[in-house]
PDB file of C-alpha atoms in Angstrom:
ATOM      1  CA  MET A 161     138.036 166.583 -17.758  1.00  0.00           C
ATOM      2  CA  PHE A 162     135.559 169.455 -17.566  1.00  0.00           C
ATOM      3  CA  ILE A 163     135.113 170.797 -14.000  1.00  0.00           C
ATOM      4  CA  ALA A 164     132.405 173.263 -12.969  1.00  0.00           C
ATOM      5  CA  GLY A 165     131.830 174.787  -9.556  1.00  0.00           C
ATOM      6  CA  ILE A 166     128.132 174.984  -8.699  1.00  0.00           C
ATOM      7  CA  VAL A 167     127.369 177.482  -5.939  1.00  0.00           C
ATOM      8  CA  VAL A 168     124.376 179.111  -4.286  1.00  0.00           C
ATOM      9  CA  MET A 169     125.027 182.276  -2.310  1.00  0.00           C
ATOM     10  CA  SER A 170     123.402 185.303  -0.768  1.00  0.00           C
ATOM     11  CA  LEU A 171     123.732 188.787  -2.255  1.00  0.00           C
ATOM     12  CA  ASP A 172     126.572 189.464   0.167  1.00  0.00           C
ATOM     13  CA  GLY A 173     128.527 186.362  -0.854  1.00  0.00           C
ATOM     14  CA  CYS A 174     127.629 183.959   1.952  1.00  0.00           C
ATOM     15  CA  LEU A 175     127.310 180.225   1.264  1.00  0.00           C
ATOM     16  CA  THR A 176     125.600 179.673   4.615  1.00  0.00           C
ATOM     17  CA  ARG A 177     123.260 181.652   6.825  1.00  0.00           C
ATOM     18  CA  HIS A 178     125.373 182.717   9.809  1.00  0.00           C
ATOM     19  CA  ALA A 179     126.771 179.623  11.557  1.00  0.00           C
ATOM     20  CA  GLN A 180     124.151 177.280  10.081  1.00  0.00           C
ATOM     21  CA  ALA A 181     125.536 174.532   7.873  1.00  0.00           C
ATOM     22  CA  GLY A 182     124.109 173.880   4.443  1.00  0.00           C
ATOM     23  CA  THR A 183     122.098 175.751   1.883  1.00  0.00           C
ATOM     24  CA  GLY A 184     118.709 175.706   3.583  1.00  0.00           C
ATOM     25  CA  PHE A 185     118.250 179.302   2.452  1.00  0.00           C
ATOM     26  CA  ALA A 186     118.270 178.316  -1.249  1.00  0.00           C
ATOM     27  CA  SER A 187     115.027 178.764  -3.151  1.00  0.00           C
ATOM     28  CA  ALA A 188     112.953 176.039  -4.746  1.00  0.00           C
ATOM     29  CA  ALA A 189     114.142 177.407  -8.101  1.00  0.00           C
ATOM     30  CA  ASP A 190     117.775 176.840  -7.136  1.00  0.00           C
ATOM     31  CA  HIS A 191     117.060 173.347  -5.793  1.00  0.00           C
ATOM     32  CA  ALA A 192     115.382 172.434  -9.091  1.00  0.00           C
ATOM     33  CA  PHE A 193     118.278 173.904 -11.096  1.00  0.00           C
ATOM     34  CA  PHE A 194     120.850 172.081  -8.945  1.00  0.00           C
ATOM     35  CA  ARG A 195     119.152 168.678  -9.296  1.00  0.00           C
ATOM     36  CA  GLU A 196     118.842 169.104 -13.064  1.00  0.00           C
ATOM     37  CA  ALA A 197     122.403 170.405 -13.468  1.00  0.00           C
ATOM     38  CA  LEU A 198     123.878 167.436 -11.595  1.00  0.00           C
ATOM     39  CA  ARG A 199     122.345 165.076 -14.154  1.00  0.00           C
ATOM     40  CA  GLY A 200     124.907 166.420 -16.625  1.00  0.00           C
ATOM     41  CA  PHE A 201     127.885 165.294 -14.517  1.00  0.00           C
ATOM     42  CA  ASP A 202     129.344 161.842 -13.978  1.00  0.00           C
ATOM     43  CA  CYS A 203     131.112 162.792 -10.736  1.00  0.00           C
ATOM     44  CA  SER A 204     131.180 165.428  -8.020  1.00  0.00           C
ATOM     45  CA  ILE A 205     133.502 166.643  -5.288  1.00  0.00           C
ATOM     46  CA  ALA A 206     132.389 168.053  -1.954  1.00  0.00           C
ATOM     47  CA  GLY A 207     133.805 168.599   1.496  1.00  0.00           C
ATOM     48  CA  ARG A 208     132.839 166.823   4.696  1.00  0.00           C
ATOM     49  CA  LYS A 209     130.695 169.677   6.033  1.00  0.00           C
ATOM     50  CA  THR A 210     128.759 169.845   2.761  1.00  0.00           C
ATOM     51  CA  PHE A 211     128.203 166.088   2.951  1.00  0.00           C
ATOM     52  CA  GLU A 212     127.079 166.260   6.568  1.00  0.00           C
ATOM     53  CA  ALA A 213     124.662 169.111   5.818  1.00  0.00           C
ATOM     54  CA  GLY A 214     123.083 167.143   2.955  1.00  0.00           C
ATOM     55  CA  ARG A 215     123.673 163.616   4.290  1.00  0.00           C
ATOM     56  CA  GLU A 216     120.037 162.481   4.219  1.00  0.00           C
ATOM     57  CA  SER A 217     119.367 163.502   0.628  1.00  0.00           C
ATOM     58  CA  ILE A 218     122.771 162.244  -0.550  1.00  0.00           C
ATOM     59  CA  LEU A 219     122.254 158.824   1.038  1.00  0.00           C
ATOM     60  CA  ARG A 220     118.649 158.673  -0.166  1.00  0.00           C
ATOM     61  CA  ALA A 221     119.693 159.297  -3.776  1.00  0.00           C
ATOM     62  CA  ARG A 222     120.368 155.989  -5.464  1.00  0.00           C
ATOM     63  CA  ASP A 223     121.370 157.350  -8.873  1.00  0.00           C
ATOM     64  CA  GLY A 224     124.408 155.226  -9.583  1.00  0.00           C
ATOM     65  CA  SER A 225     125.661 157.194 -12.558  1.00  0.00           C
ATOM     66  CA  ARG A 226     127.428 159.955 -10.598  1.00  0.00           C
ATOM     67  CA  LEU A 227     130.350 159.142  -8.330  1.00  0.00           C
ATOM     68  CA  GLN A 228     130.370 161.480  -5.329  1.00  0.00           C
ATOM     69  CA  MET A 229     133.783 162.045  -3.741  1.00  0.00           C
ATOM     70  CA  ILE A 230     133.784 163.551  -0.261  1.00  0.00           C
ATOM     71  CA  LEU A 231     137.013 165.124   0.975  1.00  0.00           C
ATOM     72  CA  THR A 232     137.654 164.562   4.671  1.00  0.00           C
ATOM     73  CA  THR A 233     140.631 164.068   6.950  1.00  0.00           C
ATOM     74  CA  THR A 234     138.816 161.095   8.510  1.00  0.00           C
ATOM     75  CA  PRO A 235     137.497 158.832   5.716  1.00  0.00           C
ATOM     76  CA  ALA A 236     137.326 155.800   8.044  1.00  0.00           C
ATOM     77  CA  ARG A 237     134.657 157.626  10.056  1.00  0.00           C
ATOM     78  CA  PHE A 238     132.329 157.321   7.051  1.00  0.00           C
ATOM     79  CA  ALA A 239     133.118 153.712   6.069  1.00  0.00           C
ATOM     80  CA  ALA A 240     129.572 152.521   6.848  1.00  0.00           C
ATOM     81  CA  GLU A 241     128.106 155.068   4.417  1.00  0.00           C
ATOM     82  CA  ALA A 242     130.606 154.555   1.591  1.00  0.00           C
ATOM     83  CA  ARG A 243     129.454 152.768  -1.558  1.00  0.00           C
ATOM     84  CA  PRO A 244     132.236 152.076  -4.083  1.00  0.00           C
ATOM     85  CA  GLU A 245     131.646 153.835  -7.422  1.00  0.00           C
ATOM     86  CA  HIS A 246     128.761 155.834  -5.881  1.00  0.00           C
ATOM     87  CA  LEU A 247     129.876 157.543  -2.658  1.00  0.00           C
ATOM     88  CA  GLU A 248     133.524 157.514  -1.637  1.00  0.00           C
ATOM     89  CA  PHE A 249     135.545 159.391   0.974  1.00  0.00           C
ATOM     90  CA  ARG A 250     139.133 160.590   0.510  1.00  0.00           C
ATOM     91  CA  ASP A 251     141.812 162.213   2.634  1.00  0.00           C
ATOM     92  CA  GLN A 252     143.274 164.077  -0.352  1.00  0.00           C
ATOM     93  CA  GLY A 253     143.133 167.520  -1.910  1.00  0.00           C
ATOM     94  CA  VAL A 254     140.918 168.584  -4.797  1.00  0.00           C
ATOM     95  CA  SER A 255     143.711 168.224  -7.366  1.00  0.00           C
ATOM     96  CA  ALA A 256     144.545 164.610  -6.418  1.00  0.00           C
ATOM     97  CA  VAL A 257     140.878 163.600  -6.391  1.00  0.00           C
ATOM     98  CA  ALA A 258     140.229 165.294  -9.749  1.00  0.00           C
ATOM     99  CA  ARG A 259     143.207 163.404 -11.199  1.00  0.00           C
ATOM    100  CA  GLU A 260     141.889 160.128  -9.786  1.00  0.00           C
ATOM    101  CA  LEU A 261     138.433 160.763 -11.240  1.00  0.00           C
ATOM    102  CA  LYS A 262     139.937 161.488 -14.644  1.00  0.00           C
ATOM    103  CA  ASP A 263     142.071 158.335 -14.438  1.00  0.00           C
ATOM    104  CA  ARG A 264     138.894 156.382 -13.661  1.00  0.00           C
ATOM    105  CA  GLY A 265     137.327 157.612 -16.901  1.00  0.00           C
ATOM    106  CA  ARG A 266     135.115 160.367 -15.529  1.00  0.00           C
ATOM    107  CA  THR A 267     134.719 163.339 -17.882  1.00  0.00           C
ATOM    108  CA  ARG A 268     132.441 165.906 -16.199  1.00  0.00           C
ATOM    109  CA  CYS A 269     132.901 166.876 -12.558  1.00  0.00           C
ATOM    110  CA  ALA A 270     130.804 169.217 -10.409  1.00  0.00           C
ATOM    111  CA  VAL A 271     132.482 170.852  -7.418  1.00  0.00           C
ATOM    112  CA  VAL A 272     129.618 171.472  -5.005  1.00  0.00           C
ATOM    113  CA  GLY A 273     131.158 172.890  -1.824  1.00  0.00           C
ATOM    114  CA  GLY A 274     132.106 174.062   0.633  1.00  0.00           C
ATOM    115  CA  GLY A 275     134.077 177.256   0.767  1.00  0.00           C
ATOM    116  CA  GLY A 276     137.497 175.672   1.220  1.00  0.00           C
ATOM    117  CA  ILE A 277     136.921 173.294  -1.683  1.00  0.00           C
ATOM    118  CA  TYR A 278     135.915 176.161  -4.010  1.00  0.00           C
ATOM    119  CA  ARG A 279     138.926 178.232  -2.948  1.00  0.00           C
ATOM    120  CA  GLU A 280     141.326 175.333  -3.501  1.00  0.00           C
ATOM    121  CA  ALA A 281     139.835 174.457  -6.897  1.00  0.00           C
ATOM    122  CA  CYS A 282     140.068 178.094  -8.034  1.00  0.00           C
ATOM    123  CA  ALA A 283     143.578 178.590  -6.652  1.00  0.00           C
ATOM    124  CA  LEU A 284     144.769 175.518  -8.567  1.00  0.00           C
ATOM    125  CA  GLY A 285     143.056 176.667 -11.781  1.00  0.00           C
ATOM    126  CA  LEU A 286     140.895 173.527 -11.854  1.00  0.00           C
ATOM    127  CA  LEU A 287     137.503 175.140 -12.504  1.00  0.00           C
ATOM    128  CA  ASP A 288     136.664 175.520 -16.171  1.00  0.00           C
ATOM    129  CA  GLU A 289     133.372 177.188 -15.256  1.00  0.00           C
ATOM    130  CA  LEU A 290     131.704 178.626 -12.181  1.00  0.00           C
ATOM    131  CA  TRP A 291     127.890 178.584 -11.943  1.00  0.00           C
ATOM    132  CA  ILE A 292     126.554 180.862  -9.216  1.00  0.00           C
ATOM    133  CA  THR A 293     122.957 181.126  -8.122  1.00  0.00           C
ATOM    134  CA  VAL A 294     122.387 184.428  -6.331  1.00  0.00           C
ATOM    135  CA  GLU A 295     119.529 184.480  -3.846  1.00  0.00           C
ATOM    136  CA  PRO A 296     118.012 187.864  -2.821  1.00  0.00           C
ATOM    137  CA  LEU A 297     119.129 187.568   0.787  1.00  0.00           C
ATOM    138  CA  ALA A 298     121.868 189.136   2.908  1.00  0.00           C
ATOM    139  CA  PHE A 299     123.276 187.499   6.033  1.00  0.00           C
ATOM    140  CA  GLY A 300     126.225 189.685   6.978  1.00  0.00           C
ATOM    141  CA  GLU A 301     128.099 186.637   8.180  1.00  0.00           C
ATOM    142  CA  GLY A 302     128.454 183.006   7.231  1.00  0.00           C
ATOM    143  CA  VAL A 303     130.833 180.849   5.242  1.00  0.00           C
ATOM    144  CA  ARG A 304     132.132 182.813   2.273  1.00  0.00           C
ATOM    145  CA  MET A 305     133.206 181.384  -1.025  1.00  0.00           C
ATOM    146  CA  PHE A 306     136.406 183.396  -1.014  1.00  0.00           C
ATOM    147  CA  ASP A 307     137.502 184.345   2.471  1.00  0.00           C
ATOM    148  CA  GLY A 308     140.772 186.272   2.563  1.00  0.00           C
ATOM    149  CA  PRO A 309     142.910 187.518  -0.307  1.00  0.00           C
ATOM    150  CA  VAL A 310     142.330 185.821  -3.669  1.00  0.00           C
ATOM    151  CA  ASP A 311     143.129 186.644  -7.291  1.00  0.00           C
ATOM    152  CA  PHE A 312     140.926 184.742  -9.744  1.00  0.00           C
ATOM    153  CA  ALA A 313     139.542 186.014 -13.047  1.00  0.00           C
ATOM    154  CA  PHE A 314     136.391 184.784 -14.771  1.00  0.00           C
ATOM    155  CA  GLU A 315     134.440 185.879 -17.849  1.00  0.00           C
ATOM    156  CA  LEU A 316     130.650 185.962 -17.928  1.00  0.00           C
ATOM    157  CA  LEU A 317     129.176 183.309 -20.238  1.00  0.00           C
ATOM    158  CA  SER A 318     125.480 183.758 -19.493  1.00  0.00           C
ATOM    159  CA  PHE A 319     122.879 184.825 -16.985  1.00  0.00           C
ATOM    160  CA  GLU A 320     119.281 183.805 -16.523  1.00  0.00           C
ATOM    161  CA  ALA A 321     116.482 184.278 -14.055  1.00  0.00           C
ATOM    162  CA  LEU A 322     115.620 180.980 -12.374  1.00  0.00           C
ATOM    163  CA  SER A 323     112.616 182.765 -10.860  1.00  0.00           C
ATOM    164  CA  PRO A 324     111.516 186.396 -10.569  1.00  0.00           C
ATOM    165  CA  GLN A 325     113.869 186.676  -7.556  1.00  0.00           C
ATOM    166  CA  THR A 326     116.737 184.254  -8.223  1.00  0.00           C
ATOM    167  CA  LEU A 327     119.542 184.787 -10.739  1.00  0.00           C
ATOM    168  CA  LEU A 328     121.945 182.236 -12.239  1.00  0.00           C
ATOM    169  CA  LEU A 329     125.329 183.496 -13.457  1.00  0.00           C
ATOM    170  CA  LYS A 330     127.644 181.250 -15.478  1.00  0.00           C
ATOM    171  CA  TYR A 331     131.306 182.176 -15.826  1.00  0.00           C
ATOM    172  CA  ARG A 332     134.315 180.539 -17.449  1.00  0.00           C
ATOM    173  CA  ARG A 333     137.848 180.807 -16.194  1.00  0.00           C
ATOM    174  CA  ALA A 334     139.605 183.746 -17.843  1.00  0.00           C
ATOM    175  CA  LEU A 335     143.042 183.256 -19.300  1.00  0.00           C
ATOM    176  CA  ARG A 336     145.403 185.922 -18.094  1.00  0.00           C
ATOM    177  CA  PRO A 337     148.050 187.355 -20.445  1.00  0.00           C
TER     178      PRO A 337
END
């Protein structure tokens, strides 16, 4: 299964503005890119905080083709919002959920946040590609994609301007000798 991490961040590497949850700082260009990119995936993985930050739009979306898996230590808390084959909640790690998705016949998975989910997916070598939208903002503090020591290598595949201010970088996982 192909797995891509899709991320929007500030110039200084923050996924959130200070203590605010979600990607409210993302530009219209990134939102349009994100919506279009997700059409190319049959499943996605996100954490509980990412779900809670985008709950309204996630629940409003009725596109049944993409199975959204939300990782949480309390899946029963979200039972009323779960919809089998559309929106499911799991108390498992990224690796176990990715394996389950593959076993269920899914072939293209988007990892869409948050920071802990990206770190775990990278640490396990699960991401084939990493797509990063860089917004021309700096926050100084907020959730970071990689907080603490990490050692991941990627190779640049492409870059494009989503707008005069917003840049999209696409990387693939580098194989180390």
